[in-house]
Amino acid sequence: MSKSNKKHNKGLNTLFKYSLLASAVIGVTSAPVYAQEKATEDEDDVVEVIDVRGVRGNLIKAQDMRREGETLLDALSASDIGVLPDRSVLEAISRVPGVSIGRFAAPNDPDHFGTEGSGLVVRGLTQVRSEFNGRDTFTANSGRSLSFEDVPPELIGSVEVFKNQTADMVEGGIAGTVNLNTKKPFDSGERIIAFSADATYADFIEETTPSFSFLYSDVFESDAGRFGLLLNASTSELKAQSDATQVGQFTEQNAQVDGQTVFVPRSGRFARKQDDRERQGFAAVLQYENTERTLEVTAEFIRSDANLAWTENAVEFGDDDRIGDLVPAEGTQYEFDDQGYFQNGVISSTAGWRGPDEYADRAPGGVFGNLHSMVSRAREDDSSVQDISFNVKYTPNDTWAFNFDVQRVDADTQIQDFQVQGGTRAAVSLDLTQGSTPRIGLFNPAYTADNPGPDGDHFTNPNRTFWRSAMDHVSDNEGQSTAYRFDAKYTLDSGFITAITTGVRYSDRDQTTRESTYNWGNLSTPWAGGGITWFDDPATQSLPTDLVSFDNFGKGGVLDIEGGNTILFPGIELAKNYRDAVNPDSPFNILAAQALPGGWAPLSARGNVIPGTDFTPGEINETSETSTALYAKANFDGELGDMDYQGNFGLRYVKLENDTFGSVIYPDNLIDGPEDLDNFLPADQAAFGNDTSVPSTVSDDYTNVLPSFNIKLNLNEDMLMRVGISEAIALPQLGLLRNYVNIQGVDRTTVTEPDPNGGEPIPVLSTIGRYIANSGNPNLKPMESYNFDVTFEWYFAEAGSLTTSLFYKDLKNYFINDARPREFTNNGSTQTVLVSGAYNGDEGKIQGFEVAYQQFFDFLPEGFDGLGAQFNYTYVDEEGSPNANLSPDAPGDAAQNVQAFENLPLEGLSKHTMNITALYEKDKINARLAYNWRSEYLLTTRDVITALPIFSEGAGYLDASIFYQATDNIQVGFQATNITDTESVTQMQVTPEGDRRTRGVFVNDSRYSFIVRGNF
């Protein structure tokens, strides 16, 4: 080993042995820094041990993990995850350089705030691999990786974020790989009994919820060797509330104002959403090591269960047929900006009542308020991941080392999402001139300047609200994976090459996803004809309704509702009890409100549904995938003048094979009668369209050899440079492989001849112009990237460093939405079909840099010498990267996946992200004040509601914590989250030139936690 490296390792391994105790009790206990010197004597040597714990100890360990890494990585260790009020691993990872998270329920759902965030992005890309202890893991949905927000942080000992590759790493992480290392009994080598209990108060929902975790770890010595046992359990609940104030899509009006074209929003939208998140985790670890220290066996069981139930009451525009006649209420005028966009006014309509005349007294014609929906919605997401692994490490001598590993993952996810909508008419005032948050007023529909009301009970009177519609959605997914791995390492005594490692890995993953459509249908919508079922209808008296208060909406000053801040909604219990709501024998049977046939029917009642399920064949995606990998890696070191270097290079051979099961549905051109135009089809088209479903299994494979090279040059004992080069791949989300093709014939032309009797022309030939279909793509190949990293790293103190990283990614084979011709043969006829869905295409580049700094200011005067700071900043830019415009839940929905404008930035990419943390750790006190910020980014290219690109404005969140060591074993603390009540603001792009208008403002809780931790 070369000079500087020897010196550094000596410093790490001989003079200072940093205790791994903190890793064993992350999230359960954390203590302030203290140093304890003791002499440990054995047969060979005497080792002086300085045990550094607390925040300083954790920063030291994380810093050493980066410094000693074989490729570029950043790390979080011990109470780095537990000291800040991060209730999920996802939130904790967002404090790592180059990592950011979204603040919404999902990246493609910009209408619902997510209390704990979602959507991990590393260096501007979402293709992130997830691991438990270096092994692949996943959540059972249409994607591939783990939902990090579902993982209890109490189970985790450290987090590694790998930003480049070595040959022995599992393939699949173009953006990066996040490895969650769980705790092991041999980490500490001693008995630990620890617990943590806290109560968290959320100020907006005004609820207090508990969390508790327990850890037992011990090591037992015997004549046969030492045995380790660790048990770790956690349970937590968090309740939160968010209010959304939103502006509808701006629509060009039929009438100009002063000769100018004007744009008026489709009213406003306001919603109150309440979350109840429960999370449980359990881990059990058994370890054995023989007396010769040549054999180590680890068996581990990890289970994570998460449940997120949320409810929402929302008022939104519901009259899309008359969006060009949004006139001001009588006696009022709109205010517009210079571009003709609405700024202020009371929005009404000339649409008039389109229902039965008998109800015209409840909703007369003329200038009268628009139809609005009163939405009661309940959604419940259940997810579990179970990971069982067995590992054997055998090191018979200083030359050879062997590793054998087997892992089994079982995951499942269920979603139930049901909403019931009431309907009433309302005039809406909207003021967009009072800062970032729109001001909304809700008034009786007959509002005029001379007679503004009040019609004091319009929004609480069951005589003025009817049962409008319902929508249901369910998901039921499961996945299983078994992986085997064997590695052998040969260490050389001398020479340029210091070690050679080879290995093989095989995995088999089977996954079935069942994702229903969002099944909307009317119950008694006026435009549909038939009767109207009002809330006071005797036939619906068993259906519950709620008077919902919107007091303190948006934390005040945002909403004004005529007659008080209370509105009558369908009962939230209806939405929560979906199965009862669709049961004809239940008093909750929502079909009692249906006024006409052909309206809403539950998912299970659809004509083409698989009997006994909620799903059609096209909503089920069954995939079987195997992965075989072989690798060889060589480690090397040497000297360059007064400097030394270490590194590795290698190759990884990867072969992926998948079978995707589905079917092809051919057109229905069967003849229904003598006048059916299908009588006149050409013979080949008539044969092709025989309305049959043919089972289909598509098998595909992909092979690649992935090179990697990493070198670290130690400039001196404190400074180093690092270069990393590798080729990486990202596998397509499983939902994009969906093998279901529903072919339709379009653009029909018919040739006729005159009727000799003078009647209608007689068809003689009817030809289908072309065939189209929507589908996933079971032949989709992985994305590919060449990754380049160059770093300069200065480690000037045990917990002090300044690092910079330059990165560049050259990507190709992006997953994009496209339409391409494919040939299909049926019933002896071959036709070309234009299939819309996921394809590989386009190239792009990602580049940027990271800067990170941390230090404790020990040189300051007594009392201030516990102060410290952390800072990191990342800049990311992209060139030519296309947006996918794909949803893994509906990969072939061409209409849904078409973006409104070209030249949009890459989804999820913030050019700037930053973390600033002030630290204090002295004697019995440690404290942190942390600020996390990211610049604006594109949330989605196409919002489901507005069909427009939605951007999230830049925002920062300030959190704090302080802990006091009350006794040697007990620590108490206080944490605060979202101290500054940050608003999350979204904007919609309304023109091809990039003009944006406010879409929504979201306000949520500040949270305060009191914590007690014990360590015995």
Short mmCIF file of C-alpha atoms in Angstrom, two decimals, residues 531-707:
data_model
loop_
_atom_site.label_atom_id
_atom_site.label_comp_id
_atom_site.label_asym_id
_atom_site.label_seq_id
_atom_site.Cartn_x
_atom_site.Cartn_y
_atom_site.Cartn_z
CA GLY A 531 -84.47 13.42 -13.73
CA ILE A 532 -82.34 15.14 -11.11
CA THR A 533 -81.78 13.56 -7.71
CA TRP A 534 -81.52 16.35 -5.15
CA PHE A 535 -80.09 15.85 -1.69
CA ASP A 536 -83.59 16.25 -0.25
CA ASP A 537 -85.03 13.49 -2.46
CA PRO A 538 -86.78 10.89 -0.27
CA ALA A 539 -85.10 8.09 -2.25
CA THR A 540 -81.65 9.14 -0.99
CA GLN A 541 -82.32 9.88 2.65
CA SER A 542 -80.19 6.91 3.73
CA LEU A 543 -77.17 8.40 1.96
CA PRO A 544 -75.05 10.43 4.39
CA THR A 545 -74.20 14.08 3.78
CA ASP A 546 -71.75 16.32 5.63
CA LEU A 547 -71.72 19.99 6.51
CA VAL A 548 -68.00 20.71 6.04
CA SER A 549 -66.40 23.75 7.65
CA PHE A 550 -63.68 25.66 5.80
CA ASP A 551 -62.79 27.88 8.74
CA ASN A 552 -59.19 29.14 8.70
CA PHE A 553 -58.86 27.96 5.12
CA GLY A 554 -55.33 28.49 3.85
CA LYS A 555 -54.50 29.70 7.37
CA GLY A 556 -56.80 32.67 6.92
CA GLY A 557 -57.71 35.48 4.53
CA VAL A 558 -58.15 33.28 1.45
CA LEU A 559 -61.79 32.14 1.26
CA ASP A 560 -65.16 33.84 1.73
CA ILE A 561 -68.34 31.75 1.47
CA GLU A 562 -71.75 33.37 1.55
CA GLY A 563 -73.69 32.39 4.63
CA GLY A 564 -70.59 31.27 6.53
CA ASN A 565 -67.66 29.00 5.70
CA THR A 566 -69.74 25.80 5.60
CA ILE A 567 -70.77 23.76 2.54
CA LEU A 568 -72.98 20.70 2.13
CA PHE A 569 -71.11 17.71 0.64
CA PRO A 570 -71.79 14.02 0.04
CA GLY A 571 -70.82 12.21 3.22
CA ILE A 572 -67.14 11.31 3.42
CA GLU A 573 -68.22 7.95 4.87
CA LEU A 574 -69.66 7.14 1.45
CA ALA A 575 -66.24 7.69 -0.13
CA LYS A 576 -64.48 5.71 2.59
CA ASN A 577 -66.81 2.72 2.28
CA TYR A 578 -66.55 1.99 -1.42
CA ARG A 579 -67.68 -1.62 -1.25
CA ASP A 580 -70.82 -0.66 0.70
CA ALA A 581 -71.50 2.19 -1.72
CA VAL A 582 -71.71 -0.27 -4.61
CA ASN A 583 -73.68 -2.92 -2.69
CA PRO A 584 -77.39 -2.87 -3.65
CA ASP A 585 -78.34 -4.17 -0.19
CA SER A 586 -76.43 -1.46 1.69
CA PRO A 587 -78.04 1.76 2.94
CA PHE A 588 -74.93 3.44 1.46
CA ASN A 589 -75.84 2.24 -2.05
CA ILE A 590 -74.99 5.29 -4.17
CA LEU A 591 -76.93 3.90 -7.13
CA ALA A 592 -80.08 5.01 -5.28
CA ALA A 593 -79.15 8.51 -6.45
CA GLN A 594 -79.00 7.53 -10.12
CA ALA A 595 -81.73 9.29 -12.08
CA LEU A 596 -81.26 7.67 -15.48
CA PRO A 597 -79.91 4.44 -16.99
CA GLY A 598 -76.52 4.37 -18.64
CA GLY A 599 -74.85 6.49 -15.98
CA TRP A 600 -72.12 5.55 -13.55
CA ALA A 601 -71.63 1.88 -12.75
CA PRO A 602 -68.90 0.49 -10.50
CA LEU A 603 -65.74 -0.97 -11.97
CA SER A 604 -66.90 -4.53 -11.38
CA ALA A 605 -70.07 -3.94 -13.42
CA ARG A 606 -68.34 -2.96 -16.66
CA GLY A 607 -69.17 -5.15 -19.64
CA ASN A 608 -65.66 -6.42 -20.37
CA VAL A 609 -64.48 -6.91 -16.81
CA ILE A 610 -62.99 -10.25 -15.76
CA PRO A 611 -65.70 -11.96 -13.64
CA GLY A 612 -65.13 -11.62 -9.92
CA THR A 613 -62.66 -8.74 -10.30
CA ASP A 614 -62.62 -4.98 -10.85
CA PHE A 615 -60.33 -5.21 -13.87
CA THR A 616 -60.54 -5.61 -17.62
CA PRO A 617 -57.86 -7.69 -19.37
CA GLY A 618 -56.14 -4.53 -20.60
CA GLU A 619 -55.72 -3.27 -17.02
CA ILE A 620 -53.61 -6.25 -15.99
CA ASN A 621 -49.90 -6.46 -16.70
CA GLU A 622 -48.11 -9.71 -15.93
CA THR A 623 -44.36 -9.78 -16.36
CA SER A 624 -41.66 -12.35 -15.70
CA GLU A 625 -38.05 -11.18 -15.87
CA THR A 626 -34.69 -12.83 -15.31
CA SER A 627 -31.34 -11.12 -15.00
CA THR A 628 -27.96 -12.80 -15.34
CA ALA A 629 -24.79 -10.86 -14.65
CA LEU A 630 -21.10 -11.76 -14.60
CA TYR A 631 -18.39 -9.34 -13.61
CA ALA A 632 -14.67 -9.00 -13.09
CA LYS A 633 -13.07 -6.13 -11.20
CA ALA A 634 -9.43 -5.36 -10.55
CA ASN A 635 -8.23 -3.06 -7.78
CA PHE A 636 -4.90 -1.31 -8.17
CA ASP A 637 -2.66 1.20 -6.47
CA GLY A 638 0.65 2.88 -7.06
CA GLU A 639 2.69 6.04 -6.66
CA LEU A 640 3.04 9.09 -8.87
CA GLY A 641 5.96 11.14 -7.56
CA ASP A 642 5.14 12.06 -3.97
CA MET A 643 1.51 11.12 -4.48
CA ASP A 644 -0.19 7.77 -4.39
CA TYR A 645 -3.33 6.50 -6.07
CA GLN A 646 -5.85 3.69 -5.78
CA GLY A 647 -8.62 2.61 -8.08
CA ASN A 648 -10.48 -0.13 -9.86
CA PHE A 649 -11.57 -1.08 -13.35
CA GLY A 650 -13.83 -3.83 -14.57
CA LEU A 651 -16.51 -5.17 -16.86
CA ARG A 652 -20.03 -6.31 -16.08
CA TYR A 653 -21.87 -8.57 -18.51
CA VAL A 654 -25.64 -8.27 -18.26
CA LYS A 655 -28.36 -10.33 -19.92
CA LEU A 656 -32.01 -9.48 -19.30
CA GLU A 657 -34.84 -11.71 -20.45
CA ASN A 658 -38.52 -10.93 -19.99
CA ASP A 659 -41.84 -12.50 -20.86
CA THR A 660 -44.84 -10.18 -20.90
CA PHE A 661 -48.29 -11.76 -20.95
CA GLY A 662 -51.35 -10.14 -22.51
CA SER A 663 -53.59 -10.22 -25.54
CA VAL A 664 -54.42 -8.60 -28.87
CA ILE A 665 -58.01 -7.45 -29.45
CA TYR A 666 -58.97 -7.30 -33.11
CA PRO A 667 -61.64 -4.95 -34.47
CA ASP A 668 -65.33 -5.77 -34.38
CA ASN A 669 -66.36 -5.78 -38.03
CA LEU A 670 -68.87 -8.59 -37.65
CA ILE A 671 -72.02 -7.91 -39.67
CA ASP A 672 -74.96 -6.74 -37.55
CA GLY A 673 -77.56 -6.49 -40.32
CA PRO A 674 -78.18 -5.88 -44.01
CA GLU A 675 -77.52 -2.14 -43.70
CA ASP A 676 -74.24 -2.54 -41.80
CA LEU A 677 -71.36 -1.07 -43.80
CA ASP A 678 -69.24 -4.01 -42.71
CA ASN A 679 -71.09 -5.96 -45.45
CA PHE A 680 -69.01 -4.06 -47.99
CA LEU A 681 -65.52 -4.39 -46.52
CA PRO A 682 -62.75 -5.87 -48.65
CA ALA A 683 -62.27 -9.54 -47.86
CA ASP A 684 -58.93 -9.06 -46.10
CA GLN A 685 -60.31 -6.33 -43.79
CA ALA A 686 -63.44 -8.34 -43.05
CA ALA A 687 -61.28 -11.33 -42.09
CA PHE A 688 -59.00 -9.16 -39.94
CA GLY A 689 -61.89 -7.64 -37.99
CA ASN A 690 -63.46 -10.76 -36.52
CA ASP A 691 -63.81 -9.34 -32.98
CA THR A 692 -61.55 -11.88 -31.37
CA SER A 693 -59.10 -11.72 -28.50
CA VAL A 694 -55.88 -13.65 -28.98
CA PRO A 695 -53.63 -14.40 -26.00
CA SER A 696 -50.15 -13.05 -26.51
CA THR A 697 -46.83 -13.68 -24.84
CA VAL A 698 -43.97 -11.51 -26.00
CA SER A 699 -40.44 -12.62 -25.11
CA ASP A 700 -37.54 -10.23 -25.40
CA ASP A 701 -33.93 -10.04 -24.28
CA TYR A 702 -31.18 -7.48 -23.93
CA THR A 703 -27.43 -7.99 -23.58
CA ASN A 704 -24.70 -5.47 -22.79
CA VAL A 705 -21.20 -5.28 -21.36
CA LEU A 706 -20.81 -2.34 -18.97
CA PRO A 707 -17.27 -1.02 -18.38
#
